[in-house]
PDB file of C-alpha atoms in Angstrom:
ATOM      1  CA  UNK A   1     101.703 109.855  95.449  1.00  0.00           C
ATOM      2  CA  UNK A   2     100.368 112.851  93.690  1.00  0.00           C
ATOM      3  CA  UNK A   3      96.951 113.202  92.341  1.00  0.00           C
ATOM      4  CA  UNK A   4      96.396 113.873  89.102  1.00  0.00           C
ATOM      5  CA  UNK A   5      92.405 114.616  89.067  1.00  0.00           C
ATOM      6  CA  UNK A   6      91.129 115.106  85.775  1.00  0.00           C
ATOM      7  CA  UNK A   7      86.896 115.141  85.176  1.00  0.00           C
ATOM      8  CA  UNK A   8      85.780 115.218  82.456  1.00  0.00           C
ATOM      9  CA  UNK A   9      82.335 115.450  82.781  1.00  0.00           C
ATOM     10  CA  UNK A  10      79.027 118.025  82.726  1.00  0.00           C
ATOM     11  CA  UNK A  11      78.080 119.756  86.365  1.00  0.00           C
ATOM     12  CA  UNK A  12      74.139 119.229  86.796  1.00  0.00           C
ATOM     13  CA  UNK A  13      71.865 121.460  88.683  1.00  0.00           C
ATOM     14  CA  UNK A  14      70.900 125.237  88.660  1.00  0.00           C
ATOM     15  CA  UNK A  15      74.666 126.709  89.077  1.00  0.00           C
ATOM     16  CA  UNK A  16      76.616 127.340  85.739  1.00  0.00           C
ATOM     17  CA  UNK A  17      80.094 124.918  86.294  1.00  0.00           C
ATOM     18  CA  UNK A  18      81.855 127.850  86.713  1.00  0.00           C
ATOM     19  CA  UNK A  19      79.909 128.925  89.509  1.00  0.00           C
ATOM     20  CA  UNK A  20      79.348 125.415  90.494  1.00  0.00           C
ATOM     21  CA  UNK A  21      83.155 125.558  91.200  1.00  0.00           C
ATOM     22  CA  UNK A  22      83.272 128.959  92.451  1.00  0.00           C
ATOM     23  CA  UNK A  23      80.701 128.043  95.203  1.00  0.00           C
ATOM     24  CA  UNK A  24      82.863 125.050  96.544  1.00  0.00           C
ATOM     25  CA  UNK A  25      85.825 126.848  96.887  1.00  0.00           C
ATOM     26  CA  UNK A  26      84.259 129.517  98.503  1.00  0.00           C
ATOM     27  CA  UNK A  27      82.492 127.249 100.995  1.00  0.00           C
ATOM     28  CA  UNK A  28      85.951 125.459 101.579  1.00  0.00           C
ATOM     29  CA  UNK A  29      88.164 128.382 101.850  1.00  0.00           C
ATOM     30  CA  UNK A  30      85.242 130.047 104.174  1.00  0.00           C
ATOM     31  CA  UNK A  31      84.215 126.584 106.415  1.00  0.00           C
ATOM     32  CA  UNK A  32      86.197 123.616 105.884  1.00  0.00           C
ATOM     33  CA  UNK A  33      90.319 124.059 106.405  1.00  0.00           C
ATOM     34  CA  UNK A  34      91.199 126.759 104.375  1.00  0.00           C
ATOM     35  CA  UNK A  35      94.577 125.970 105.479  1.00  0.00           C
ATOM     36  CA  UNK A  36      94.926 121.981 105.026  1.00  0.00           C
ATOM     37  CA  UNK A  37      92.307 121.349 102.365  1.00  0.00           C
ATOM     38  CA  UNK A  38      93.439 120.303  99.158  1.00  0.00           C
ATOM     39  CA  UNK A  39      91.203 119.811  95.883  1.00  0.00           C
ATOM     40  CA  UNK A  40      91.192 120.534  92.250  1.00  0.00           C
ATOM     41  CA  UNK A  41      88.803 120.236  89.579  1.00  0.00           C
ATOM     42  CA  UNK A  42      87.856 120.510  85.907  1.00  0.00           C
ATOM     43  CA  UNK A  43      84.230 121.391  84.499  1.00  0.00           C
ATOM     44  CA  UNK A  44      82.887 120.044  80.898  1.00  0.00           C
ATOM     45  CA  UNK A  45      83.531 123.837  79.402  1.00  0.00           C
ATOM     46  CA  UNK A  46      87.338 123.532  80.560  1.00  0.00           C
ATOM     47  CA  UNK A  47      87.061 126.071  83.952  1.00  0.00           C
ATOM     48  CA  UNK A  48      89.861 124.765  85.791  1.00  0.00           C
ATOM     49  CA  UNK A  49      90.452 125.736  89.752  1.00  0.00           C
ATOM     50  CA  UNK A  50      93.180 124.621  92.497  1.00  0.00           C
ATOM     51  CA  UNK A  51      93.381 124.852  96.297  1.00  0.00           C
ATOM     52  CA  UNK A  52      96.524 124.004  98.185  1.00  0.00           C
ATOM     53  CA  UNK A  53      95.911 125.263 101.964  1.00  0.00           C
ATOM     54  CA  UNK A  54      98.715 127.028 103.657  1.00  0.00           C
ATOM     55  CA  UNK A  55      99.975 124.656 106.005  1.00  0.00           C
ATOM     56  CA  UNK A  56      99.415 120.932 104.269  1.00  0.00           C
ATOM     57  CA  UNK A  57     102.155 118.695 104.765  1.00  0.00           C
ATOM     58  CA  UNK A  58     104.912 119.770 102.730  1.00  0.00           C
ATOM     59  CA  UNK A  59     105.781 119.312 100.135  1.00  0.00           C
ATOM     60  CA  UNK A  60     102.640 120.064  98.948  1.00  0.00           C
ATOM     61  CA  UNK A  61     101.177 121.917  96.017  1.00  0.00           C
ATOM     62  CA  UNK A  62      99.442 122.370  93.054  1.00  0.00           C
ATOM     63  CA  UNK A  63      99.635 123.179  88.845  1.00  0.00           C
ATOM     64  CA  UNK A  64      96.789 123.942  86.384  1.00  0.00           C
ATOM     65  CA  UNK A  65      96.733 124.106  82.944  1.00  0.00           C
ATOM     66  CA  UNK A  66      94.620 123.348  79.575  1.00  0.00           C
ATOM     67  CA  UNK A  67      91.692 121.477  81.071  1.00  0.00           C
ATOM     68  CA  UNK A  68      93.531 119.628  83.665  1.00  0.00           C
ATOM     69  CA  UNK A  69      95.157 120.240  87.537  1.00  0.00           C
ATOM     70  CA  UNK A  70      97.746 118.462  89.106  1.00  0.00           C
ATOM     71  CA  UNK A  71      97.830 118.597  93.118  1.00  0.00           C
ATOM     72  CA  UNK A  72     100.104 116.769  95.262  1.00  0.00           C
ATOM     73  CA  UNK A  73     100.777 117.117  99.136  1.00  0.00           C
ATOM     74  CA  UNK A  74     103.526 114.587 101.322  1.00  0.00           C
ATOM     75  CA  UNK A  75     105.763 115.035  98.786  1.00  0.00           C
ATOM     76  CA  UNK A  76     109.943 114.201  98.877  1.00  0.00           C
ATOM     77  CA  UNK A  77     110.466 117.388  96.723  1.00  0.00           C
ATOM     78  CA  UNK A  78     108.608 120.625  95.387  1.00  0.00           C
ATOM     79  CA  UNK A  79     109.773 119.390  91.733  1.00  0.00           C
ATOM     80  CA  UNK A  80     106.930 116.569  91.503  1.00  0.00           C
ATOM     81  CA  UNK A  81     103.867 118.226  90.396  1.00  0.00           C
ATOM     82  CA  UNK A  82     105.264 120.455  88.415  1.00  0.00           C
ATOM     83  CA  UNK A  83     107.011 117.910  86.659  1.00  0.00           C
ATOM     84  CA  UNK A  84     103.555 115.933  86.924  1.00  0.00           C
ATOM     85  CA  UNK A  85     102.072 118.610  84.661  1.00  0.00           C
ATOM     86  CA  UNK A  86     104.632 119.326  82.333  1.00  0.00           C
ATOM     87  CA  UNK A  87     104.529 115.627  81.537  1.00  0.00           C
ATOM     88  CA  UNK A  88     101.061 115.402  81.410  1.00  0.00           C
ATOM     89  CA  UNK A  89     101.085 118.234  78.763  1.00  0.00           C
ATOM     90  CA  UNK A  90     103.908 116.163  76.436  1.00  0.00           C
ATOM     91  CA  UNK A  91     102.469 113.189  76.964  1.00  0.00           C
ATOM     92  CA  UNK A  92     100.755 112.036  73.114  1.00  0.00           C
ATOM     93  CA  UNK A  93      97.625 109.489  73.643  1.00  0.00           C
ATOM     94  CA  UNK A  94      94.620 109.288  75.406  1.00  0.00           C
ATOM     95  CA  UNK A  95      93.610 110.339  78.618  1.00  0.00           C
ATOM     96  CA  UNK A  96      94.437 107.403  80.379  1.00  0.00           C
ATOM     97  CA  UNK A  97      98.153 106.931  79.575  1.00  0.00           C
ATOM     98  CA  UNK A  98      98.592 110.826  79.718  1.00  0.00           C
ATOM     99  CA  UNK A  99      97.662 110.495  83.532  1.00  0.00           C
ATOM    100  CA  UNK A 100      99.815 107.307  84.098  1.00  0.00           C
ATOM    101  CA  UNK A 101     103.034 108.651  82.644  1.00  0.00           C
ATOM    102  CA  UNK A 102     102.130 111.963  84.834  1.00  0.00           C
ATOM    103  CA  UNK A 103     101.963 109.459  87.524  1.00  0.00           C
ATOM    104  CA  UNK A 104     105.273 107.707  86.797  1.00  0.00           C
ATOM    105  CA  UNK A 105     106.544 111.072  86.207  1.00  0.00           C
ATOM    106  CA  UNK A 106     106.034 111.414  90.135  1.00  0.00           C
ATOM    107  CA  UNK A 107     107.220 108.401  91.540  1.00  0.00           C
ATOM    108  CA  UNK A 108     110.400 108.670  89.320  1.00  0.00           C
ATOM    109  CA  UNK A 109     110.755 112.451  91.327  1.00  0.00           C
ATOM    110  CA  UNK A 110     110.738 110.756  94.457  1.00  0.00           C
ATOM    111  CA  UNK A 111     106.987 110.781  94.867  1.00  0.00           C
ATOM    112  CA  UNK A 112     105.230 110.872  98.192  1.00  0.00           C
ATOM    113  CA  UNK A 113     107.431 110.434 101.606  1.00  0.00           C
ATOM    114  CA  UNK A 114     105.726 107.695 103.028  1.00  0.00           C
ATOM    115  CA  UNK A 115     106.351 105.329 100.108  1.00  0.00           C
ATOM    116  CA  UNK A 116     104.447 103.215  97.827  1.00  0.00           C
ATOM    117  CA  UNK A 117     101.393 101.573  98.750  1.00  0.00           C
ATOM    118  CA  UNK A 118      98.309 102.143  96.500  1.00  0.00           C
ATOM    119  CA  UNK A 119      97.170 103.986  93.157  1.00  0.00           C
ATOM    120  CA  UNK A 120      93.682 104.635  91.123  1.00  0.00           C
ATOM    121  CA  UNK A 121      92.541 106.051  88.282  1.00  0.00           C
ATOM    122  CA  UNK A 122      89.184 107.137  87.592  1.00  0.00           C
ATOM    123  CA  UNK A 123      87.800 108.753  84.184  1.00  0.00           C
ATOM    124  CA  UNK A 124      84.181 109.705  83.496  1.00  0.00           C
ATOM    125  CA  UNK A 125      82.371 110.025  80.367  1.00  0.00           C
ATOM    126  CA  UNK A 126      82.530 113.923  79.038  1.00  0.00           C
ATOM    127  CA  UNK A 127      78.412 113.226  77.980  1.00  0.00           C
ATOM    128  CA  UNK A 128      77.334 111.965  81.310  1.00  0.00           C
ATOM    129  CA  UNK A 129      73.678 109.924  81.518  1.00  0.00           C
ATOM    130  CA  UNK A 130      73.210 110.030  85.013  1.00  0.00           C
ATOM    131  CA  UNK A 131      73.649 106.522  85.309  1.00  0.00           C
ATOM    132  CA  UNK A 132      77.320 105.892  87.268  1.00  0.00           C
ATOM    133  CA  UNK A 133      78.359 102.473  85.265  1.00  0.00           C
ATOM    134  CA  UNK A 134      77.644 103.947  82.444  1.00  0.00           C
ATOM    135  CA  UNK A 135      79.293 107.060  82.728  1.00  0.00           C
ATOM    136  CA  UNK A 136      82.436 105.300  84.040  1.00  0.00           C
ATOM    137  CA  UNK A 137      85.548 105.130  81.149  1.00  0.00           C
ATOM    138  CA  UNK A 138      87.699 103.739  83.166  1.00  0.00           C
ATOM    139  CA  UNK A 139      87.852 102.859  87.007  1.00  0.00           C
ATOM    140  CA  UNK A 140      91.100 100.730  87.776  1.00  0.00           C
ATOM    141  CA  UNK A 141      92.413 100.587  92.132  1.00  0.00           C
ATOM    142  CA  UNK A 142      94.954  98.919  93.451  1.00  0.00           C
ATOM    143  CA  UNK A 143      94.530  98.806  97.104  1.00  0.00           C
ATOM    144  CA  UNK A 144      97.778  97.591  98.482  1.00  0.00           C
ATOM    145  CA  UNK A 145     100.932  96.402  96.590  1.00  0.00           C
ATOM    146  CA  UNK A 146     104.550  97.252  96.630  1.00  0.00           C
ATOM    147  CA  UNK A 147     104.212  98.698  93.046  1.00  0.00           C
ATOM    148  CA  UNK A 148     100.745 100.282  92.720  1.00  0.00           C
ATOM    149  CA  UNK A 149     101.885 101.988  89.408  1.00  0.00           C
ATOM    150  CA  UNK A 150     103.354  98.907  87.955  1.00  0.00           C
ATOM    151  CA  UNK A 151      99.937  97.148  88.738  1.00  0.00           C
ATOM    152  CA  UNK A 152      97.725 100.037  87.603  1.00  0.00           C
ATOM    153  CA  UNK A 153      99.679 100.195  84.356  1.00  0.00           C
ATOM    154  CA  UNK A 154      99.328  96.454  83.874  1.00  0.00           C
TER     155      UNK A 154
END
């Protein structure tokens, strides 16, 4: 299934999150698989950035918009992110059901060509304390069902 990755959270250390972000793509499009990688993220301030490498397994791709990416990669058609964001953009309510109807949005597409086996969400806190289970909104897997969505909506 596509993954909708939204953080919502403040980088630490010396580099701004802009070029906290900068630096890791530059590191993976330099060193890691510029071609097969794929990652998206979003800082505290809103900086979004998307990698899709050449040759993942299509379909594969990604969408960014107002504070939020969409990627996807294994895909049964080129429509699902797309339609991933656009629904996540519609979508009224909080952060949560804005990703799962994203989610459904995919599946209903056709969603990823191997089928249906697992889903997670994870949100953080947007005023971290350094201290995980605290930070952590929301953290629901399911590992292995027949209807991860169905499950994860549950």
């Amino acid at each position: 299934m596509g993954q909708l990755l939204v953080e919502v959270g403040q980088m630490t250390g010396r580099l701004s999150p802009l070029a906290y972000l900068q630096s890791l793509f530059h590191w993976i499009q330099e060193f890691v698989a510029e071609f097969v990688a794929q990652v998206g993220m979003v800082d505290a301030k809103g900086n979004v950035s998307a990698h899709t490498g050449k040759k993942c397994i299509e379909f594969a791709g990604h969408k960014t918009g107002n504070n939020f990416t969409v990627q996807a990669n294994i895909m049964a058609s080129p429509t699902v992110w797309p339609l991933m964001a656009m629904t996540f953009e519609m979508t009224d309510g909080d952060l949560a059901e804005r990703m799962m109807e994203a989610l459904e949005t995919a599946q209903a597409e056709g969603g990823d060509l191997r089928g249906k086996q697992s889903a997670s969400m994870l949100i953080v806190s947007g005023n971290p304390t350094g201290i995980p289970w605290k930070d952590t909104v929301l953290d629901l897997r399911v590992e292995d069902h027949p209807e991860p969505l169905k499950q994860l909506r549950r």
